[in-house]
Short mmCIF file of C-alpha atoms in Angstrom, two decimals:
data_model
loop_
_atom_site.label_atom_id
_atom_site.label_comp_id
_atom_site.label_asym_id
_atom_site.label_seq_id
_atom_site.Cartn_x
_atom_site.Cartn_y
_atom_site.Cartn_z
CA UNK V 252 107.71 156.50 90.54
CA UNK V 253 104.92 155.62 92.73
CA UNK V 254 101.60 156.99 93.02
CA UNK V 255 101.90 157.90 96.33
CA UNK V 256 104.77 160.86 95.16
CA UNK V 257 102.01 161.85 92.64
CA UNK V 258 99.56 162.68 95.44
CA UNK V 259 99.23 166.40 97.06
CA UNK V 260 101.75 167.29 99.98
CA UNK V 261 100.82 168.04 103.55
CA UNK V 262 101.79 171.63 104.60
CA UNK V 263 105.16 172.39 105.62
CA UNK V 264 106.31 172.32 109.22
CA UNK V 265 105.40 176.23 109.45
CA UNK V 266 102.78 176.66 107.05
CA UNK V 267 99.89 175.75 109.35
CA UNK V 268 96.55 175.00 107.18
CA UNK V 269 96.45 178.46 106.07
CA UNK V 270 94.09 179.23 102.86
CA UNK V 271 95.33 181.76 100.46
CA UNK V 272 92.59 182.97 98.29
CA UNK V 273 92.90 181.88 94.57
CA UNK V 274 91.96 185.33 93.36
CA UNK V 275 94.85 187.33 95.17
CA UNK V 276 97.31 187.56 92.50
CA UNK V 277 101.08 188.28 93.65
CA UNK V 278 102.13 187.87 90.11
CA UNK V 279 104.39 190.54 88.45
CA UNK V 280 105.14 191.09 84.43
CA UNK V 281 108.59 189.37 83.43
CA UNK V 282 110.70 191.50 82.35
CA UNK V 283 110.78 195.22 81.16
CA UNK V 284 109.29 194.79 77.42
CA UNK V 285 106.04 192.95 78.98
CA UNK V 286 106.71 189.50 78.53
CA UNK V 287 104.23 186.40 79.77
CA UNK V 288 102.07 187.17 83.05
CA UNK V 289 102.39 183.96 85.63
CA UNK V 290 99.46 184.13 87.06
CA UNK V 291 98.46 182.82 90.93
CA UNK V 292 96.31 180.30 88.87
CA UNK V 293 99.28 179.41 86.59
CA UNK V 294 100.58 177.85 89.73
CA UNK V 295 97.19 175.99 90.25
CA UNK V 296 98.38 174.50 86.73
CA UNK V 297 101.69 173.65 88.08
CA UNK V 298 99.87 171.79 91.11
CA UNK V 299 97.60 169.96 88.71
CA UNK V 300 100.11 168.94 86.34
CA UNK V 301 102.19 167.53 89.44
CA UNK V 302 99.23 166.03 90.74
CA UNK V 303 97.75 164.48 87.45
CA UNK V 304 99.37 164.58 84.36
CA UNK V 305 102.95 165.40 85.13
CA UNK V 306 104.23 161.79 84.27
CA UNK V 307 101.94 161.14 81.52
CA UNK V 308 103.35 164.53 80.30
CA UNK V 309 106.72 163.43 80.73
CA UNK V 310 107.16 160.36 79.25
CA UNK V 311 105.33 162.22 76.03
CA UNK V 312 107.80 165.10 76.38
CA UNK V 313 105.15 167.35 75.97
CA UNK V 314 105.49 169.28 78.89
CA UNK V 315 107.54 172.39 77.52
CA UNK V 316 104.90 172.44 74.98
CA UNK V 317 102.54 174.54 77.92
CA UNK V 318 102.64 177.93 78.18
CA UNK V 319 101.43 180.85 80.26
CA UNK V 320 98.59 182.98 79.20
CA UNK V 321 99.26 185.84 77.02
CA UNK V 322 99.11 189.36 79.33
CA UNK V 323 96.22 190.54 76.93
CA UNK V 324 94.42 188.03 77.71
CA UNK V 325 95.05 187.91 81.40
CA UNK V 326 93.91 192.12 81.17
CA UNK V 327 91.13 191.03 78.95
CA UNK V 328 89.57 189.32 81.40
CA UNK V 329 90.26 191.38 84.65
CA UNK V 330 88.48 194.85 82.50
CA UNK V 331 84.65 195.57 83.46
CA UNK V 332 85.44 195.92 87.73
CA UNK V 333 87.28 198.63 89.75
CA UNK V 334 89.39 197.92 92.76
CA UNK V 335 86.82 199.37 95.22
CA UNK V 336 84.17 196.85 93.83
CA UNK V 337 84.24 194.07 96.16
CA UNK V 338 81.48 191.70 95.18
CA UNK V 339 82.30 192.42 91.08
CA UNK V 340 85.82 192.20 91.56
CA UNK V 341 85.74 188.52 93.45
CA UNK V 342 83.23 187.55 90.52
CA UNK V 343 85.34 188.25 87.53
CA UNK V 344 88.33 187.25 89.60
CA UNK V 345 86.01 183.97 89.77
CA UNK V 346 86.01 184.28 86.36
CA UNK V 347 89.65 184.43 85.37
CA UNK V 348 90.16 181.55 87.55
CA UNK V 349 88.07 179.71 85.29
CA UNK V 350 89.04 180.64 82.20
CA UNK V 351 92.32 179.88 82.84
CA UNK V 352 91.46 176.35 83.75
CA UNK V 353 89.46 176.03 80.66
CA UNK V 354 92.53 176.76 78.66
CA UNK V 355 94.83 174.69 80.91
CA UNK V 356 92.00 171.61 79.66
CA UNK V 357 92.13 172.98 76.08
CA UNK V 358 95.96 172.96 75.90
CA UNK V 359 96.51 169.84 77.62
CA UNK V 360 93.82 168.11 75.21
CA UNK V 361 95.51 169.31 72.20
CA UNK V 362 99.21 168.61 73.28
CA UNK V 363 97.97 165.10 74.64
CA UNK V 364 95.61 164.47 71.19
CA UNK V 365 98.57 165.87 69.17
CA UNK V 366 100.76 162.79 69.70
CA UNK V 367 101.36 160.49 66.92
CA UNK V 368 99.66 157.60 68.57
CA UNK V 369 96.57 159.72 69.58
CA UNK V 370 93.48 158.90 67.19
CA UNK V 371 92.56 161.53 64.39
CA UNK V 372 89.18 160.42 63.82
CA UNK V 373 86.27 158.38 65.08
CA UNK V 374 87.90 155.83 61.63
CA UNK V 375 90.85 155.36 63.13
CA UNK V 376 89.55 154.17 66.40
CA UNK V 377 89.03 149.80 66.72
CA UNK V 378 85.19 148.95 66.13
CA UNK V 379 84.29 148.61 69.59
CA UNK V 380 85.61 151.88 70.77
CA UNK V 381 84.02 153.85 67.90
CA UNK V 382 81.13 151.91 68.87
CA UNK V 383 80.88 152.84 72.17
CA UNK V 384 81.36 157.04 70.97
CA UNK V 385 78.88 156.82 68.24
CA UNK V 386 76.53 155.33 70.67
CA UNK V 387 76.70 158.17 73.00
CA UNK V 388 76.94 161.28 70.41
CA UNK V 389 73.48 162.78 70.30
CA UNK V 390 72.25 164.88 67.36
CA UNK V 391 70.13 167.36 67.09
CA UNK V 392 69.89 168.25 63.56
CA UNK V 393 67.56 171.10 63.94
CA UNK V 394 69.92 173.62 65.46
CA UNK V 395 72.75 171.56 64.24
CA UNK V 396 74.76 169.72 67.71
CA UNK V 397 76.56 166.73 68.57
CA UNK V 398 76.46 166.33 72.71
CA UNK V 399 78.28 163.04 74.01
CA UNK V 400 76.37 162.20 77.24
CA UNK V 401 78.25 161.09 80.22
CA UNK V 402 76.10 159.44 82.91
CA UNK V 403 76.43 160.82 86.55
CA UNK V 404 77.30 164.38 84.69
CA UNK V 405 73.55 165.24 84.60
CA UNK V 406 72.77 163.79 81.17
CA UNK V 407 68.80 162.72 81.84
CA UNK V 408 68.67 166.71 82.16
CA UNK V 409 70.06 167.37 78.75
CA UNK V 410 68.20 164.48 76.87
CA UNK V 411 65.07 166.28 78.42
CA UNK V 412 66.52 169.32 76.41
CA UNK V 413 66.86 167.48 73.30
CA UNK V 414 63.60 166.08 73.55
CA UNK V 415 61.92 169.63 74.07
CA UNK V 416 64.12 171.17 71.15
CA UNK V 417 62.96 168.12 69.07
CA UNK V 418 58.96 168.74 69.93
CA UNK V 419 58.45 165.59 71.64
CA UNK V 420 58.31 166.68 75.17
CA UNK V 421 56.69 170.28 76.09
CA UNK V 422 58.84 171.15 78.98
CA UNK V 423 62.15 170.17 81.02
CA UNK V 424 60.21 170.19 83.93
CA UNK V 425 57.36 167.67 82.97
CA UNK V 426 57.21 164.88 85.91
CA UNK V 427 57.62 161.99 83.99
CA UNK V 428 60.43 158.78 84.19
CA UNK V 429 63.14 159.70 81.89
CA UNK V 430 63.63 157.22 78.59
CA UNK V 431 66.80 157.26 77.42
CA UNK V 432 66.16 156.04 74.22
CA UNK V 433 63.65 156.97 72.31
CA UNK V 434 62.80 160.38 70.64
CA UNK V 435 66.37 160.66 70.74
CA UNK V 436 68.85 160.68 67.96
CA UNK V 437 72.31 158.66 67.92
CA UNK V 438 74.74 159.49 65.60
CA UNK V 439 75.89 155.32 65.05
CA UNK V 440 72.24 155.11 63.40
CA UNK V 441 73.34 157.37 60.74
CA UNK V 442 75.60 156.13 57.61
CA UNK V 443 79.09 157.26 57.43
CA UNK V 444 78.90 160.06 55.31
CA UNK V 445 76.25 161.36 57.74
CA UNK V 446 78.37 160.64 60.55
CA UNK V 447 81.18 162.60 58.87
CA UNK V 448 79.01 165.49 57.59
CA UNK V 449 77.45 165.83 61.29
CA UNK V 450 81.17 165.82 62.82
CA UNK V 451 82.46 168.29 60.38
CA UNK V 452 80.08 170.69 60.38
CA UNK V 453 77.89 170.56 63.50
CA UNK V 454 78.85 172.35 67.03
CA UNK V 455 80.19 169.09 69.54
CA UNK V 456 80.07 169.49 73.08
CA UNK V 457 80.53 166.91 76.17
CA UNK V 458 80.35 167.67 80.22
CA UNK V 459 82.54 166.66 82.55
CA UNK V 460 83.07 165.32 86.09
CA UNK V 461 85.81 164.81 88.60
CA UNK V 462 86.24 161.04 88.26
CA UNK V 463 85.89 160.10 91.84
CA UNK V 464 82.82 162.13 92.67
CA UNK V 465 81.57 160.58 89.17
CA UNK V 466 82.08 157.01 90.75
CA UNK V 467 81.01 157.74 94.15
CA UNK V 468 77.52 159.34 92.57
CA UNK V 469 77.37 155.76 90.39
CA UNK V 470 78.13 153.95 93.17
CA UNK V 471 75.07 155.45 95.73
CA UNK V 472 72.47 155.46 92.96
CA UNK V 473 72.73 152.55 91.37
CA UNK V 474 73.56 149.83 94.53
CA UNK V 475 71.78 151.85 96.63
CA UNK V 476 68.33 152.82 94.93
CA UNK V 477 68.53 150.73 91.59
CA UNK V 478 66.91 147.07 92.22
CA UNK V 479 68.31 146.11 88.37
CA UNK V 480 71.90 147.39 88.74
CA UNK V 481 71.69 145.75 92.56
CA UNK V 482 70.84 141.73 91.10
CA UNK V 483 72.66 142.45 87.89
CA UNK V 484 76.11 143.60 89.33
CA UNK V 485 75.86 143.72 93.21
CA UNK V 486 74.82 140.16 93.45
CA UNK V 487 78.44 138.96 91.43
CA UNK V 488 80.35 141.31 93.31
CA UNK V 489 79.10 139.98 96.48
CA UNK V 490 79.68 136.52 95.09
CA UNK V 491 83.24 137.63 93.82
CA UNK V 492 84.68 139.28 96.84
CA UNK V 493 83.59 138.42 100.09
CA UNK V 494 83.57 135.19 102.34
CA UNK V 495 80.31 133.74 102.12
CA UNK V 496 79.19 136.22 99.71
CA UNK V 497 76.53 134.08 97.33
CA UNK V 498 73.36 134.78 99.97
CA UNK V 499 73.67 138.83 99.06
CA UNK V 500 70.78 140.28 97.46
CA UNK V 501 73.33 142.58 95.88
CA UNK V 502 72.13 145.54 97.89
CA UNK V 503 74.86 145.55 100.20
CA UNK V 504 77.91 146.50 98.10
CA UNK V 505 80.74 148.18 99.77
CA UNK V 506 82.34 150.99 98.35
CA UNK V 507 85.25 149.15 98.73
CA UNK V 508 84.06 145.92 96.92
CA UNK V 509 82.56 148.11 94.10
CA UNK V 510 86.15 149.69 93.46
CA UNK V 511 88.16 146.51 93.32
CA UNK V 512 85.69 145.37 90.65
CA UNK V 513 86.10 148.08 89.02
CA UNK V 514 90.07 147.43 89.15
CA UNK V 515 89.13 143.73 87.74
CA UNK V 516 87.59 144.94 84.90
CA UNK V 517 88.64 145.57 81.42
CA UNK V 518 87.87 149.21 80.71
CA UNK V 519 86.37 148.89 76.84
CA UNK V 520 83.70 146.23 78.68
CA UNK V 521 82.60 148.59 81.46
CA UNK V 522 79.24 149.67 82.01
CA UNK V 523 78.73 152.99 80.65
CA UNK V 524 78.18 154.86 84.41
CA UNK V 525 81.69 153.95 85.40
CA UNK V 526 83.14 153.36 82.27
CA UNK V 527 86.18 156.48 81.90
CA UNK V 528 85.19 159.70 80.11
CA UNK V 529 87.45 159.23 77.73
CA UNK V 530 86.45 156.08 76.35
CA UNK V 531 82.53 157.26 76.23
CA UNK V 532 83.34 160.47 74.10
CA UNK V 533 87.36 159.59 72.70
CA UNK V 534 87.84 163.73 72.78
CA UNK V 535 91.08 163.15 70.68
CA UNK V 536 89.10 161.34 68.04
CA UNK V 537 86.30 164.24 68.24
CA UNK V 538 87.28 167.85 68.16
CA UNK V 539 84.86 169.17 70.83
CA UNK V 540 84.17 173.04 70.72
CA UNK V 541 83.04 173.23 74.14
CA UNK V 542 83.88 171.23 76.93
CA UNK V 543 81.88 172.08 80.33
CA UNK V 544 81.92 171.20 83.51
CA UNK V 545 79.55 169.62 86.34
CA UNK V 546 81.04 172.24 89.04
CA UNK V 547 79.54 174.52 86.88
CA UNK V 548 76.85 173.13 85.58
CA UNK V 549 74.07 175.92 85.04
CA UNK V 550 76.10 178.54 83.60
CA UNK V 551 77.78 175.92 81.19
CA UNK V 552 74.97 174.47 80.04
CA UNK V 553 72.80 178.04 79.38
CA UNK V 554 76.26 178.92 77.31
CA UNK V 555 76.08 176.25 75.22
CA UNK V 556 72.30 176.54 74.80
CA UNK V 557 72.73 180.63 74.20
CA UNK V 558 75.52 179.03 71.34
CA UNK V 559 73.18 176.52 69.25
CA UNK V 560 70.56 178.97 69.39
CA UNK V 561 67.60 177.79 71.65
CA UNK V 562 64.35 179.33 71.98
CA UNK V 563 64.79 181.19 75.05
CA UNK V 564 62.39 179.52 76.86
CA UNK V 565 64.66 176.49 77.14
CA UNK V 566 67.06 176.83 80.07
CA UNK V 567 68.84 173.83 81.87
CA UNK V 568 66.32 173.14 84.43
CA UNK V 569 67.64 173.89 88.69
CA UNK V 570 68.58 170.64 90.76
CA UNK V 571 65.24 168.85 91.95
CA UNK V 572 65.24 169.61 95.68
CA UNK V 573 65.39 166.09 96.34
CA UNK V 574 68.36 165.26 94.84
CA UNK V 575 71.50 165.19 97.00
CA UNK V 576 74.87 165.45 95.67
CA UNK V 577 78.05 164.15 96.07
CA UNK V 578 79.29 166.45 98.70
CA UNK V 579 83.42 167.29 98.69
CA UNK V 580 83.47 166.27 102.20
CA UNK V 581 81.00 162.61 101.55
CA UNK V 582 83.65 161.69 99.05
CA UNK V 583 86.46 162.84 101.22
CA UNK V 584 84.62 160.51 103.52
CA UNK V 585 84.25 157.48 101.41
CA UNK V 586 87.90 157.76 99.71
CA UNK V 587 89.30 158.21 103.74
CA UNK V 588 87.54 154.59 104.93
CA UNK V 589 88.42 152.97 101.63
CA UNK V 590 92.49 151.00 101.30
CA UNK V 591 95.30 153.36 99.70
CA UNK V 592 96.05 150.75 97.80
CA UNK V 593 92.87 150.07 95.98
CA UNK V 594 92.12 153.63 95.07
CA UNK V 595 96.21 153.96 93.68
CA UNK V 596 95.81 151.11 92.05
CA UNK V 597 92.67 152.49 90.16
CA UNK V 598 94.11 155.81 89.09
CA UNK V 599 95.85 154.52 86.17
CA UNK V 600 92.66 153.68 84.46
CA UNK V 601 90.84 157.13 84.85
CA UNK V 602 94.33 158.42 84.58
CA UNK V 603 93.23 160.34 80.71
CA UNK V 604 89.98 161.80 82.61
CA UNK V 605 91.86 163.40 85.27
CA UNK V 606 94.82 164.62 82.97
CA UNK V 607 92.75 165.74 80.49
CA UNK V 608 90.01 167.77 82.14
CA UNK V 609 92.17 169.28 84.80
CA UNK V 610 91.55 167.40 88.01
CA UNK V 611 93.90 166.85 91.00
CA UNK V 612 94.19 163.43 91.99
CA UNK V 613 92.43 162.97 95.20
CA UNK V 614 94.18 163.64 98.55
CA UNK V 615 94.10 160.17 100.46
CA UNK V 616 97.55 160.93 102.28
CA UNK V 617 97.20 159.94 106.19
CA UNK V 618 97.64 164.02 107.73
CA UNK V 619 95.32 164.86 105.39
CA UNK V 620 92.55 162.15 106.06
CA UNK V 621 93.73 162.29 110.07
CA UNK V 622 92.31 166.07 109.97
#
């Protein structure tokens, strides 16, 4: 029952650290008549549901409820590349991979959201959580989108979007300091029956992020760079966790420090760039046509702008060159040099974000951080 069991195994005396590719497919058709196709990536699912949502899954008895792709889909998807093509066929192999994740997320979020206690609408939600999603739903009633911005999932980029589509700014890639409020649109100005027109009828999309990386990425910018979020925040955490702590300046934060506040604090108070996915855009409350993903950020984003319509002049803009990202192997870093205990005990609360969208819990075990 512990978290630890919930975290990814080290290999089996034998297995060595051997890779297999996630495109080679071993699978085989079950049964003469062509029943379901378990594919390679089907047992990615099984790792992520053992990894991430198998309790949560359990205890909602839910879990039967999941089931493998259909075989016309699977063939669907492998058509358009021979067997001699090698760079084609490891692209729509690529591909598969990821549409079969997508509808791992799509039929986890409707089995989870299908629960009797799971909210309906944005009504049924308490005041201060519909609050919070209204505040963060974005409208663009000229080509006729709601898009629930998640900070530290490259949300400056798509209010830069909005404000092109809208007229007020002439291109993405205009040097200026990003406002995050005006020229923009928020669905909580609008009066109920707009709200409910605009959910109804309008195309909804969000972007996600895995929820470490997300807090890690939070965590450098704003205590490292951001002089506001560094006497607002850094300055009590100092004061709140460490001996002799009231002479910070806030701009020394440890990771460490900056994860057991997080554990302190009550989730519907936090600050929006570490507050949980789920709580900024309540996906059971909104049916979202189109969830995308940071690790695939460009060709997500051009698909949802190809969707609403955009002139085609409008393209998510590249990564500024002086931007550096969360790396796998800086947060593999960070997570490594930071107490087992405080990162298990902070799982449950970003628990719906990893379920959810599909992400393993990270791999903190001892072998693994040892290598």
């Amino acid at each position: 029952g512990s978290w630890e069991a919930m975290l990814p195994r080290p290999p089996f005396p034998g297995e060595g650290r051997r890779v297999v590719p996630a495109g080679r497919s071993r699978a085989r058709p079950r049964g003469a008549g062509g029943g379901t196709v378990l594919l390679p990536s089907m047992l990615m699912f099984g790792v992520i549901l053992a990894s991430s949502g198998l309790l949560l899954m359990i205890e909602k008895g839910i879990l039967a409820e999941v089931k493998p792709l259909h075989p016309a889909a699977v063939e669907g998807a492998r058509r358009g590349h021979g067997a001699g093509d090698r760079g084609g066929g490891e692209e729509a192999q690529g591909e598969l991979e990821y549409q079969v994740l997508r509808d791992i997320r799509n039929r986890t979020i409707r089995t989870v959201c299908g629960q009797r206690a799971m909210p309906r609408s944005v009504w049924e939600l308490p005041a201060g959580q519909r609050r919070t999603v209204l505040r963060h739903l974005l409208v663009s009633d000229k080509y006729r989108f709601l898009y629930c911005y998640v900070p530290k999932v490259a949300c400056s980029n798509w209010k830069r979007i909005l404000k092109v589509l809208d007229g007020a700014l002439e291109s993405v890639d205009v040097k200026m300091k990003m406002d995050h409020k005006s020229d923009l649109v928020f669905l909580g100005d609008m009066k109920p029956e707009e709200i409910n027109y605009r959910l109804k009828h309008y195309y909804k999309f969000l972007f996600v992020r895995n929820p470490m990386e997300r807090l890690l990425s939070a965590y450098r910018n704003k205590f490292g760079e951001i002089k506001e979020y560094q006497q607002k925040y850094g300055v009590e955490i100092a004061r709140r966790y460490r001996k002799n702590g009231a002479n910070s300046a806030g701009d020394d934060v440890t990771f460490s420090e900056f994860l057991r506040y997080l554990l302190d604090e009550d989730v519907e108070r936090m600050n929006e760039h570490w507050m949980p996915i789920y709580n900024l855009c309540q996906p059971c409350a909104v049916r979202y046509d189109f969830i995308g993903s940071y690790e695939r950020l460009n060709a997500d984003a051009n698909y949802v702008l190809d969707r609403v319509q955009s002139p085609s002049f409008v393209r998510f803009p590249e990564r500024q060159s002086w931007y550096k990202p969360v790396t796998a192997e800086t947060l593999q870093y960070y997570l490594c040099n930071t107490q087992r205990r405080l990162i298990k005990e902070l799982l449950p609360k970003y628990i719906l974000d990893f379920s959810l969208f599909a992400y393993p819990l990270p791999n903190i075990t001892s072998e693994f951080c040892q290598q």
